[in-house]
Coordinates of C-alpha atoms in Angstrom, one line a residue:
X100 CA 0.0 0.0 0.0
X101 CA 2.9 2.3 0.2
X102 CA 2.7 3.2 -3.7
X103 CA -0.8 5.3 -2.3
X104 CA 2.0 8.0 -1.0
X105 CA 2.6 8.5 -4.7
X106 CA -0.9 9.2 -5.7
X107 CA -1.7 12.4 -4.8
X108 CA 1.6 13.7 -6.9
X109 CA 0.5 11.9 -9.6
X110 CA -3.2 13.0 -9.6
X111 CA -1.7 16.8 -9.8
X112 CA 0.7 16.1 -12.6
X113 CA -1.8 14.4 -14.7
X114 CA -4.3 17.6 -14.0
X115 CA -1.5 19.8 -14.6
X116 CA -1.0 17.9 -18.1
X117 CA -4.3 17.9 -19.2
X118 CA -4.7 21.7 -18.2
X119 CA -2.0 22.4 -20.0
X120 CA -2.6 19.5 -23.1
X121 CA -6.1 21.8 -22.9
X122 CA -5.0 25.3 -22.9
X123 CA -2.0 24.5 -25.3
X124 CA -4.9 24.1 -28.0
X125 CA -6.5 27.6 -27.2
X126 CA -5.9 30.6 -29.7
X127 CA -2.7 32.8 -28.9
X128 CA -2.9 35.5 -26.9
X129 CA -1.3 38.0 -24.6
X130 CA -0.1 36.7 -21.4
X131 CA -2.9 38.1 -18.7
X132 CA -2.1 39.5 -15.0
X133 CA -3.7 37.3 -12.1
X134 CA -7.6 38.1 -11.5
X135 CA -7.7 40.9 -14.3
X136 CA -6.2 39.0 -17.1
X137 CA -5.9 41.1 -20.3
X138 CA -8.5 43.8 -18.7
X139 CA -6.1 46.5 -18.7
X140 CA -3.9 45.3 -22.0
X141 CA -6.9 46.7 -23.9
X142 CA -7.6 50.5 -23.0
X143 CA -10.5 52.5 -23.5
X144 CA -10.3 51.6 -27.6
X145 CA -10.3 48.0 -27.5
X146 CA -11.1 47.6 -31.4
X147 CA -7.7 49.1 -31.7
X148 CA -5.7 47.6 -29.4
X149 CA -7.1 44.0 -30.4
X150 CA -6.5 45.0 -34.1
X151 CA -2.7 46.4 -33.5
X152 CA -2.2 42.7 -31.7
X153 CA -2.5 40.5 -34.8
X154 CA 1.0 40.8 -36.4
X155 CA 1.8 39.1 -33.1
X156 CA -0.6 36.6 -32.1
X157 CA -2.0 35.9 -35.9
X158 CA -6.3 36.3 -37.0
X159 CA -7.8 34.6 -33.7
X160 CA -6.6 36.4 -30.7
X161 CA -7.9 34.8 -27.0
X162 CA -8.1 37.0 -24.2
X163 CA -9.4 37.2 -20.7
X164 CA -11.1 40.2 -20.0
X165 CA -11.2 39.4 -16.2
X166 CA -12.8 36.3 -15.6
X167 CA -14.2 36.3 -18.6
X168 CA -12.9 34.1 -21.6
X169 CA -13.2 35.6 -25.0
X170 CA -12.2 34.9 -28.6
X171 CA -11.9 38.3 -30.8
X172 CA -11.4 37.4 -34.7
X173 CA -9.5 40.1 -36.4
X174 CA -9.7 39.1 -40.3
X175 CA -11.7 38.6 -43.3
X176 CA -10.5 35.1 -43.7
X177 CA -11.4 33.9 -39.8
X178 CA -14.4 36.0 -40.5
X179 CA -15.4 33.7 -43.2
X180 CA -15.3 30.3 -41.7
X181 CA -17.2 31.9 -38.4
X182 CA -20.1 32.6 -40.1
X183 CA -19.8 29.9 -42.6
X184 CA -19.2 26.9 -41.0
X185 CA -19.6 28.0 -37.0
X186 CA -22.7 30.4 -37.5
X187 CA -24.6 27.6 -35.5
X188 CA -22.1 26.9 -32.7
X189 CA -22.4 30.6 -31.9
X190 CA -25.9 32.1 -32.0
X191 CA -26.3 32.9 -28.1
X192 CA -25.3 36.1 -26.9
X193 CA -23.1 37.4 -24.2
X194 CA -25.6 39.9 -22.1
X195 CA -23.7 42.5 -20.3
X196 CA -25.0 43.3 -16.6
X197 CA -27.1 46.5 -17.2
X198 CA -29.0 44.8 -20.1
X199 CA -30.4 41.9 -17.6
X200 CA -32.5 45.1 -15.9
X201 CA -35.8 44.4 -15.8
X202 CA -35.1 41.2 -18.0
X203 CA -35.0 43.6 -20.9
X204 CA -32.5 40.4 -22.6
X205 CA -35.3 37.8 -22.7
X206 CA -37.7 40.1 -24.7
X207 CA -35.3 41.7 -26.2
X208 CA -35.0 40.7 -30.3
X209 CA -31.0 41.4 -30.5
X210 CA -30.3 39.8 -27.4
X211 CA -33.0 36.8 -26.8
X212 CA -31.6 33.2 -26.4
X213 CA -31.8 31.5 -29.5
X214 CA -34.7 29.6 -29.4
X215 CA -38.6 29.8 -30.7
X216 CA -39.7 33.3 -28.9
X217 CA -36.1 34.7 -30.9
X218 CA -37.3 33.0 -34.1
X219 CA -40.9 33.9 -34.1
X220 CA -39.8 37.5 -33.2
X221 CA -37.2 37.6 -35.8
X222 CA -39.6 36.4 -38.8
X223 CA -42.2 39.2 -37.8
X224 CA -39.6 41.8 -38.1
X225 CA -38.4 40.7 -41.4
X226 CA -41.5 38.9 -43.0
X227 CA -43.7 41.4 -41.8
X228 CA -42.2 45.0 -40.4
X229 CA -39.3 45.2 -42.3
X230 CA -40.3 43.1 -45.8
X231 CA -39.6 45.5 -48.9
X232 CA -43.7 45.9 -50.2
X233 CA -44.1 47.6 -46.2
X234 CA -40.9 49.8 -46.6
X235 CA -42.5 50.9 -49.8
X236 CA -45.7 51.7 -48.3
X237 CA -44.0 53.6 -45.6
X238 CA -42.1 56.0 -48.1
X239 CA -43.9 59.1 -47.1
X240 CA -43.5 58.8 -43.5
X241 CA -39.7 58.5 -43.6
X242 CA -39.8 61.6 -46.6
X243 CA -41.8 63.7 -43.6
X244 CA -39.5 63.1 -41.2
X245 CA -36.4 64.0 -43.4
X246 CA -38.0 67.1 -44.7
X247 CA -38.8 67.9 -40.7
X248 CA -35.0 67.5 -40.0
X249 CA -33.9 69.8 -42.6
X250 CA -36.9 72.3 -41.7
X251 CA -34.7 71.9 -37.7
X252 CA -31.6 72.6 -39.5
X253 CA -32.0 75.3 -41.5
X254 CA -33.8 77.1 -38.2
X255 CA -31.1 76.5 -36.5
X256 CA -28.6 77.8 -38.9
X257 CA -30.8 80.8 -38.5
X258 CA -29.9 81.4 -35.0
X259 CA -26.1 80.2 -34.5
X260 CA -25.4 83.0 -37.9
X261 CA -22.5 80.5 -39.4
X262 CA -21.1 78.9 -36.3
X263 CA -21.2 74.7 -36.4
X264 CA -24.1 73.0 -35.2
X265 CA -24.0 69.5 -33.8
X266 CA -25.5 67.8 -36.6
X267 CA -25.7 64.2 -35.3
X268 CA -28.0 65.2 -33.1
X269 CA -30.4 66.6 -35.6
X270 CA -30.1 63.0 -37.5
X271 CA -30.9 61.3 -34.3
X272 CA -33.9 63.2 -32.9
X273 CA -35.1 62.9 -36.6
X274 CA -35.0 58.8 -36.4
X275 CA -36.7 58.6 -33.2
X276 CA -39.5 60.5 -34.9
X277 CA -39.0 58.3 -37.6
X278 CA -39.1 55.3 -35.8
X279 CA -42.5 56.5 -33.5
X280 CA -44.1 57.1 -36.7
X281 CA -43.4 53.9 -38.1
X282 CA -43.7 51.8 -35.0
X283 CA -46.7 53.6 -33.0
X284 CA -47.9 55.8 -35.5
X285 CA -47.0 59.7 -33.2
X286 CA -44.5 61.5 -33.4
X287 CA -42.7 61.8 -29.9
X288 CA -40.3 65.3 -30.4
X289 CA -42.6 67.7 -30.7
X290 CA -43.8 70.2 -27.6
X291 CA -46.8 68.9 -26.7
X292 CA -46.0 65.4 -26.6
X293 CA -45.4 64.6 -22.5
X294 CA -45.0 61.1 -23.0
X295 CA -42.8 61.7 -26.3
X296 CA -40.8 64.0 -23.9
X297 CA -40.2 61.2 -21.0
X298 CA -40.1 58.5 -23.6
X299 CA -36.9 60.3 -25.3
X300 CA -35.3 61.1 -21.3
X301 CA -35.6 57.7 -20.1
X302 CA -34.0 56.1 -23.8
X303 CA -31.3 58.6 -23.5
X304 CA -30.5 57.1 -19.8
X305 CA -30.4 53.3 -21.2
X306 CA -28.1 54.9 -24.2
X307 CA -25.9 56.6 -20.7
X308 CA -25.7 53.4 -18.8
X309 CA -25.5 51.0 -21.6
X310 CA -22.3 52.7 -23.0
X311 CA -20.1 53.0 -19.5
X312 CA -17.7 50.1 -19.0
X313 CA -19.0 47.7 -15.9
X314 CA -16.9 45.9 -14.0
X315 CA -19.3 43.6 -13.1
X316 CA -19.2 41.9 -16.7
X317 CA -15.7 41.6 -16.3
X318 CA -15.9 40.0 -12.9
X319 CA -19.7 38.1 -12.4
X320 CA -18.6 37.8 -8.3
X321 CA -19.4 41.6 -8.0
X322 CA -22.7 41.3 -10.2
X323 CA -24.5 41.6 -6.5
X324 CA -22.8 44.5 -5.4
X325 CA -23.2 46.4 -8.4
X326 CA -20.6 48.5 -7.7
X327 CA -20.6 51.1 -10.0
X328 CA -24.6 51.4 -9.4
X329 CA -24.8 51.2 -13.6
X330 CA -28.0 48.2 -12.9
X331 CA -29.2 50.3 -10.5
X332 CA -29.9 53.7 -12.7
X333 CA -30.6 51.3 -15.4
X334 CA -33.6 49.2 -13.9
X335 CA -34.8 52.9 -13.1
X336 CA -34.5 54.4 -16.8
X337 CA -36.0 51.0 -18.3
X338 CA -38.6 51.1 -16.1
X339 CA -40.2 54.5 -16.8
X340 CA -39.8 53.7 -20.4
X341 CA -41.7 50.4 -20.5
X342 CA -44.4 52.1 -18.5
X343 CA -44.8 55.1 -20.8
X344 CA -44.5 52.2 -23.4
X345 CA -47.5 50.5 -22.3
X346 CA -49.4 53.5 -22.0
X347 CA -48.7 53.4 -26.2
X348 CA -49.6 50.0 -26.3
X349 CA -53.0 50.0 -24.0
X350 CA -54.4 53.1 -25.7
X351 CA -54.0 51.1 -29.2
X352 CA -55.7 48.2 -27.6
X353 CA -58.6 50.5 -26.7
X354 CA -58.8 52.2 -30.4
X355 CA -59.0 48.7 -31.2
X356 CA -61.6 47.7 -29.7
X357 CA -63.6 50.4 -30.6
X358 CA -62.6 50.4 -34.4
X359 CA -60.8 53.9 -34.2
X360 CA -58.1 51.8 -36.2
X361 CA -59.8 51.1 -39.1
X362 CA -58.9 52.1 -42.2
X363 CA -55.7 53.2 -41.0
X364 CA -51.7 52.0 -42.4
X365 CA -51.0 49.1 -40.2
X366 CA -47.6 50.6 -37.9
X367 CA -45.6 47.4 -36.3
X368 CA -47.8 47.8 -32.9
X369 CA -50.2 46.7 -34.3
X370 CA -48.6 43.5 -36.3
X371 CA -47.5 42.7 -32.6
X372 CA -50.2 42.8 -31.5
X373 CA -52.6 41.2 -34.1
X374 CA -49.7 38.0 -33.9
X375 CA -50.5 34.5 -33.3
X376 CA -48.3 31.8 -33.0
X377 CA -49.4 28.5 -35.0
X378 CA -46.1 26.4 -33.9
X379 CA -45.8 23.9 -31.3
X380 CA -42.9 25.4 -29.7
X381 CA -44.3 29.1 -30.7
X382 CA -45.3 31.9 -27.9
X383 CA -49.4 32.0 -28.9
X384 CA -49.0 35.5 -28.4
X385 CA -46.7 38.1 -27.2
X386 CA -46.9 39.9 -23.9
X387 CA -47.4 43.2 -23.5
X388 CA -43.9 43.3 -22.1
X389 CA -42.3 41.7 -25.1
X390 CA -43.7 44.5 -26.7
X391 CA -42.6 47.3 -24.8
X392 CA -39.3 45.9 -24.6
X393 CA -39.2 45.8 -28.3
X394 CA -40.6 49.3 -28.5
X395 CA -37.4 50.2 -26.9
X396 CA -35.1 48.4 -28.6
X397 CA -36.2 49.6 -31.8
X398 CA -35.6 53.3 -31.0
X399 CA -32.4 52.9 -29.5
X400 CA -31.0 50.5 -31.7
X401 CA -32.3 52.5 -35.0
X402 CA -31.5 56.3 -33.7
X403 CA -28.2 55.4 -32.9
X404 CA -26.6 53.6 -35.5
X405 CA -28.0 56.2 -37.8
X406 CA -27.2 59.0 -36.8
X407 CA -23.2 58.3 -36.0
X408 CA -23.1 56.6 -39.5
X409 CA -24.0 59.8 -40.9
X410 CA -22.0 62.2 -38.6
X411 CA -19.2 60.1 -39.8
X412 CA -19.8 60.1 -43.6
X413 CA -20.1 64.3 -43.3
X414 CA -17.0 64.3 -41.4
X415 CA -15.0 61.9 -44.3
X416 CA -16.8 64.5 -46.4
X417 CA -16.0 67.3 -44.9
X418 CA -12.0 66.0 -44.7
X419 CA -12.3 65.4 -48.1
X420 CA -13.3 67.8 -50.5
X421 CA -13.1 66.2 -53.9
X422 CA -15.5 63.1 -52.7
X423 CA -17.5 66.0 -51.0
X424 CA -17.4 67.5 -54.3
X425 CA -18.1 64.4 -56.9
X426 CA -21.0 63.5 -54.5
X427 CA -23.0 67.1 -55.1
X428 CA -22.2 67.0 -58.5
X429 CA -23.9 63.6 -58.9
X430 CA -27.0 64.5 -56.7
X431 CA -27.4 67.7 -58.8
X432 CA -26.9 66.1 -62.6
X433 CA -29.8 63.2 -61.3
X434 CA -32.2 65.8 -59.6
X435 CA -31.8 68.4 -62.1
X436 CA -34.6 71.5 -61.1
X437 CA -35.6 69.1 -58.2
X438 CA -34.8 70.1 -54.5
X439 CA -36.2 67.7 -52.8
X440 CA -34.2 64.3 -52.5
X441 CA -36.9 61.1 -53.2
X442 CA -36.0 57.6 -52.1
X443 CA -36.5 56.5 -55.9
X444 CA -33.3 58.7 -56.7
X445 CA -31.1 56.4 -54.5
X446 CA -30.9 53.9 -57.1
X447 CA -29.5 56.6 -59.3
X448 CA -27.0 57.7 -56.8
X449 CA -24.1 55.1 -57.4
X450 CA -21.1 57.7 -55.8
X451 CA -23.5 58.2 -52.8
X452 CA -23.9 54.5 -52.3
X453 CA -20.4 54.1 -52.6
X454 CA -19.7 57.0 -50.0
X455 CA -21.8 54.7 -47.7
X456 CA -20.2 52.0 -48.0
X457 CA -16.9 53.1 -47.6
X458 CA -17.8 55.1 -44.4
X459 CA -19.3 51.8 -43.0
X460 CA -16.0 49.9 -43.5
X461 CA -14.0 52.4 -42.0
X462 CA -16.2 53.1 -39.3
X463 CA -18.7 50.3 -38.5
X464 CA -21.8 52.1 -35.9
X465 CA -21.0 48.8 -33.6
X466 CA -17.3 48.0 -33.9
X467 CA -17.4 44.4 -32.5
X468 CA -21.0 43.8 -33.5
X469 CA -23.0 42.4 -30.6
X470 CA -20.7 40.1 -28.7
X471 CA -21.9 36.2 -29.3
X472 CA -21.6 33.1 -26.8
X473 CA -20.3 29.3 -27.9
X474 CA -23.2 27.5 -27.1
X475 CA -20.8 23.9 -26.9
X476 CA -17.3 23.4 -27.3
X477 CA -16.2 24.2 -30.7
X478 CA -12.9 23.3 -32.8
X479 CA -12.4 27.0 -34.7
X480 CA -9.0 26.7 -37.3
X481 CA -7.8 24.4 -35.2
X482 CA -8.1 25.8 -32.1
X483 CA -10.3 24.6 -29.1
X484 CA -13.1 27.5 -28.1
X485 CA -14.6 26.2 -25.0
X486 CA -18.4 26.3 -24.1
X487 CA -19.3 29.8 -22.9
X488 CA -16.4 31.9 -24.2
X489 CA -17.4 35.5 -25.5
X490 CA -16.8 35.6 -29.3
X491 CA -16.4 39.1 -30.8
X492 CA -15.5 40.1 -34.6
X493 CA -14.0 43.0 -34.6
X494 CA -15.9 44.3 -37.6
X495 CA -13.3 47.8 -37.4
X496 CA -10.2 45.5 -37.7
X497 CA -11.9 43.6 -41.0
X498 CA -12.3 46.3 -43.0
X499 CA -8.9 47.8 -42.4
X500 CA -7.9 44.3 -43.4
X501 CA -4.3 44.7 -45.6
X502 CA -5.0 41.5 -46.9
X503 CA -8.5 42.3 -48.4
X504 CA -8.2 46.3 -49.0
X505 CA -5.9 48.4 -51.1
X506 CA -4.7 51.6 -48.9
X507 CA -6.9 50.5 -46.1
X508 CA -6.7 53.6 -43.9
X509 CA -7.5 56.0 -46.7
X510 CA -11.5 57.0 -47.0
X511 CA -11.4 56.1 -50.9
X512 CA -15.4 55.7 -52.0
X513 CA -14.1 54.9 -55.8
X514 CA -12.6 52.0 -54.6
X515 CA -16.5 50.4 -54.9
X516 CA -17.2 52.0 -58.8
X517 CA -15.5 47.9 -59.8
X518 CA -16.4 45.9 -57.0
X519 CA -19.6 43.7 -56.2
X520 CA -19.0 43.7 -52.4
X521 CA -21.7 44.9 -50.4
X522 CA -23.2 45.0 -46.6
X523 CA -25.8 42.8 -46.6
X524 CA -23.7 39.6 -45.3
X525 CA -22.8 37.8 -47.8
X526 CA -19.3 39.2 -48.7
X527 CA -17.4 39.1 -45.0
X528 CA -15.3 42.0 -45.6
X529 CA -17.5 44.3 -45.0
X530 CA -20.0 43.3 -42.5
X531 CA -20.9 46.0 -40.3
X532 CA -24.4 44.7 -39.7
X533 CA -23.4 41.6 -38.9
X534 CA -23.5 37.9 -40.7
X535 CA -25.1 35.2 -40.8
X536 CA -28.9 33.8 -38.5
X537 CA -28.3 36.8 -36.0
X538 CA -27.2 39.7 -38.4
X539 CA -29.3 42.7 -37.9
X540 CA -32.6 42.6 -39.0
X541 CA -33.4 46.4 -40.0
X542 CA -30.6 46.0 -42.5
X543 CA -33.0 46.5 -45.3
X544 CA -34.5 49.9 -43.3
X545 CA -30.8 51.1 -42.1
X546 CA -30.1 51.1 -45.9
X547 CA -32.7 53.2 -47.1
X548 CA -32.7 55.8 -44.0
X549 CA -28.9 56.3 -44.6
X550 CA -28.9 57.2 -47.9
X551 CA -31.9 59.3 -48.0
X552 CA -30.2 61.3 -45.3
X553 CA -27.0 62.0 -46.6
X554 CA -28.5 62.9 -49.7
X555 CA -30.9 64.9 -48.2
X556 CA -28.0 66.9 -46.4
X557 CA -25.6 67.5 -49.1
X558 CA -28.7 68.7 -51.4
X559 CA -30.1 70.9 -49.3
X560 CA -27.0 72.3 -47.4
X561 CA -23.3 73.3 -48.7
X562 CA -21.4 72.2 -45.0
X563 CA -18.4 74.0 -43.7
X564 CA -16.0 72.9 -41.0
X565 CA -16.8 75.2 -37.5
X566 CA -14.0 77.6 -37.5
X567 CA -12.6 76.7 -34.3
X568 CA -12.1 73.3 -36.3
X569 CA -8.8 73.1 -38.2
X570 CA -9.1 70.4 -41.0
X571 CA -5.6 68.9 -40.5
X572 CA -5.9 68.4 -37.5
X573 CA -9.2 67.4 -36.6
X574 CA -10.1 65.0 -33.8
X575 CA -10.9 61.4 -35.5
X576 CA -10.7 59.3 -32.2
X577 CA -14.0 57.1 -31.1
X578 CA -15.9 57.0 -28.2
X579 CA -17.5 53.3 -27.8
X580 CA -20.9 53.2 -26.0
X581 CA -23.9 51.7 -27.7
X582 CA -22.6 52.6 -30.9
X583 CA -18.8 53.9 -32.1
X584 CA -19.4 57.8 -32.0
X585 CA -16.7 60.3 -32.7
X586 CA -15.0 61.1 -29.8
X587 CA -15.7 65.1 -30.0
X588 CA -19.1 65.6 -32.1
X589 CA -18.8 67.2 -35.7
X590 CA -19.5 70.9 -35.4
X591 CA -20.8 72.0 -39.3
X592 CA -22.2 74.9 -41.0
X593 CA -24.9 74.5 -42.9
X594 CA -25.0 77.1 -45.9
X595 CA -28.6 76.6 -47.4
X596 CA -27.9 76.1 -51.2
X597 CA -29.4 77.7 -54.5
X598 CA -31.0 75.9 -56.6

C-alpha cells in the first residue's frame, strides 16, 4: 500500500498535463495579469488595441477580460469560416450586466436566447415589419420626417449666424421621430408630446448606462454588489420607459376595440399585437412586455446607429473635398430642377452609395457587432473554443484588413465603382451589420434611412468645418458606448444652397 503516497503527486501532474494539453490548444494571446487577465492590456479603444495585436498573435486572438474568456477574430479570412461553417455553434449572446434590468435580454430581439420566442420575433420583423412591399408603403413617413430634420436645421442655422451645429443630433432626434411614426404611428419630439418627452429622457438614460464600461461583466462575483450602481440607474430608466411604453400599447388596444383603427396603415404595434403563434414550440401571443421591450429596442438601436453613420460620412466629407465634391455633383446632374431628394433617386446615386459603403468599412456604428456566446465546445482553425467563451469580430479591424483592401486607412469611395461587395452579409469584408442567422434585421430599413439622409444633407446644405475646427488636425478618435461615436461631435455649418 505504500505506492498510495505517490498518488496524490500523480493526480496533480496528470491535472497539470491535461490543463495544460487543454490550454496549449486555445488561440494565442497575450499573457494576462492574475484576476484581471488582459482587462487593462486593452484600453479605453479595445477595437484598436485587439486590431494592433494581430502581427503578433496571428487572425484569432484569445483574451481574458477578467474572468471572462473571449475569442476576438480580427480578419476577413477567420471571418469567413465563423459565419460559414460555425454560425450555429455561436448564435447565443453574451448579455452585459445592465442589459439583464428588468429582464430587458429575454424580450429583447438582439439579445433573446436562440430559441422559438427569438425565431418567431425575428420572422415578424423581417416577414412582416421590415419586408420591402411595407418599406415601400411607408415612403412618405420617412420623406416627412427628413424634410422635418432639414426644416430643424435650417432654423437653427438661422440662429447660430454660421457657427457649427452639432449635426448628429439633428439625425438622431429625426430617427426617433421616424421610428415612432413607423412603429406607433405619433410622433414623440414635438412640444406637446409629454410622454414623447419622458419616452426620449428615459432612452437617453439606457443609451448613458449602456455605454459606460461595468466591471461587473468583467468579474460576475461583483454582479450583487453592483458596484458602479450602472443596474441600479438602469432598472430605473427602463422602467419609466416600458411604463410610458405601455401606455402606447393599451391606448392602441382600446382604439381597437372600438374600431378607431380602421382604415388606418398598419404601424408594427399593431402586427405585434394582431400576432398569433401556429407552432408547437411558438409563444401563442406576445406579452405586452415583449412589446414594450421591443418598442425600446427599436428606437435605441435605429437612432443610434443612424445618426453616427451619418455624422461620420459628413465628417470623411468634410476631410475630403473632392469626394465632397463628386457626390454634389452627382446628386445635382440626377435631380436636375428638383430640391427635394426622393427615395427613388437612391438607385440613381451610385457615388452616394459608394460613400456609404466606404464610411461603413471604416467606421462600423458597432465595432465588434453584438458580442456572441459558444453555445458547446467548438474546434475554430484548429483551435479549441470552449463552451461559454465571448466571441467578438471586430468588424473595425476587418475592414482595415491589408490583406483584403488596397490603402486600407485611406476614406477612398471609388474604390467600390469595380467591385460587387456589399453590406448585406454575404461578402465578409464588410459586414458591419453583422452575418449570418443573427445579423441585424433592419438591414434592409438602415439602408434606405442612410442614404436618403445624406443625400438629403448635401442637397439641401453646402457644410463648412466650425471655424474653431482646423481640418488637418481634426479630432478622429471614437468614443464606444452603444454605438462607435466620434469622440468630439462634428460641429458644421450648414449654408442653405441655391437651386
Amino acid at each position: 500500500m505504500g505506492w498510495l503516497i505517490f498518488f496524490p503527486p500523480l493526480l496533480f501532474l496528470l491535472l497539470l498535463y491535461k490543463r495544460s494539453f487543454l490550454n496549449r490548444r486555445l488561440p494565442p494571446g497575450p499573457p494576462g495579469w492574475p484576476i484581471v487577465g488582459n482587462l487593462f492590456d486593452l484600453g479605453t479603444m479595445p477595437h484598436r488595441t485587439s486590431a494592433g495585436l494581430r502581427k503578433k498573435y496571428g487572425d484569432i486572438l484569445w483574451l481574458k477580460i477578467g474572468a471572462v474568456n473571449s475569442v476576438v477574430i480580427l480578419s476577413t479570412k477567420a471571418a469567413t469560416e465563423f459565419f460559414k461553417i460555425h454560425d450555429h455553434a455561436f448564435l447565443d449572446r453574451a448579455v452585459t450586466e445592465v442589459m439583464r434590468a428588468q429582464d430587458f435580454h429575454l424580450s429583447s430581439l438582439s439579445l433573446a436566447p436562440y430559441g422559438p420566442y427569438w425565431r418567431v420575433l425575428r420572422r415578424l420583423v423581417t416577414v412582416e415589419m421590415l419586408v420591402n412591399k411595407r418599406i415601400k408603403e411607408t415612403v412618405s413617413v420617412r420623406q416627412k420626417s427628413v424634410d422635418q430634420m432639414l426644416v430643424w436645421i435650417e432654423e437653427e442655422a438661422e440662429k447660430k449666424h454660421g457657427v457649427g451645429i452639432h449635426v448628429a443630433r439633428f439625425v438622431f432626434l429625426m430617427t426617433f421621430n421616424l421610428l415612432g411614426n413607423l412603429m406607433i404611428s405619433r410622433d414623440l419630439i414635438e412640444p406637446a408630446s409629454r410622454d414623447g418627452s419622458e419616452f426620449f429622457k428615459a432612452m437617453m438614460g439606457f443609451i448613458e448606462w449602456t455605454s459606460k464600461p461595468n466591471l461587473a461583466d468583467s468579474f460576475p462575483w461583483l454582479q450583487w454588489l453592483d458596484p458602479q450602481g450602472l443596474k441600479k440607474n438602469m432598472e430605473k430608466d427602463v422602467g419609466n420607459a416600458i411604463d410610458i411604453a405601455s401606455k402606447f400599447v393599451k391606448e392602441r388596444i382600446k382604439e381597437k376595440k372600438v374600431g378607431d383603427r380602421e382604415g388606418q396603415r398598419k404601424d408594427f404595434l399593431d402586427l405585434l399585437l394582431e400576432f398569433e403563434g401556429t407552432g408547437k414550440d411558438e409563444p401563442a401571443r406576445f406579452s405586452e412586455r415583449d412589446i414594450n421591450i421591443f418598442i425600446m429596442e427599436i428606437f435605441v438601436a435605429g437612432s443610434e446607429t443612424t445618426s453616427s453613420t451619418i455624422e461620420w460620412a459628413l465628417t470623411e466629407l468634410l476631410l475630403n473635398p473632392e469626394s465632397m465634391a463628386k457626390a454634389k455633383a452627382e446628386i445635382t446632374q440626377v435631380l436636375g430642377s428638383k430640391t427635394k431628394v426622393e427615395e427613388n433617386d437612391i438607385a440613381n446615386l451610385p457615388y452616394l452609395q459608394f460613400i456609404i459603403k466606404e464610411t461603413l468599412r471604416l467606421h462600423p456604428p458597432i465595432p465588434f457587432l453584438v458580442p456572441r456566446k459558444a453555445r458547446q465546445d467548438t474546434e475554430f482553425t484548429g483551435y479549441r473554443i470552449p463552451k461559454n467563451t465571448q466571441a467578438l469580430v471586430n468588424v473595425w479591424a476587418i475592414g482595415r484588413d491589408p490583406e483584403v483592401w488596397d490603402d486600407p486607412l485611406s476614406f477612398k469611395p471609388e474604390r467600390f465603382s469595380e467591385s460587387t461587395i456589399d453590406f448585406k452579409g454575404q461578402h465578409y469584408e464588410l459586414i458591419p451589420f453583422g452575418a449570418g442567422k443573427r445579423m441585424c434585421a433592419g438591414l434592409a430599413l438602415a439602408q434606405r434611412i442612410l442614404h436618403l439622409v445624406l443625400a438629403s444633407l448635401l442637397r439641401r446644405f453646402d457644410w463648412e468645418l466650425d471655424q474653431s475646427l482646423d481640418r488637418e488636425r481634426l479630432d478622429m478618435k471614437e468614443k464606444i458606448g452603444v454605438t462607435m461615436r466620434k469622440s468630439e461631435p462634428l460641429l458644421a455649418v450648414p449654408v442653405k444652397r441655391v437651386t
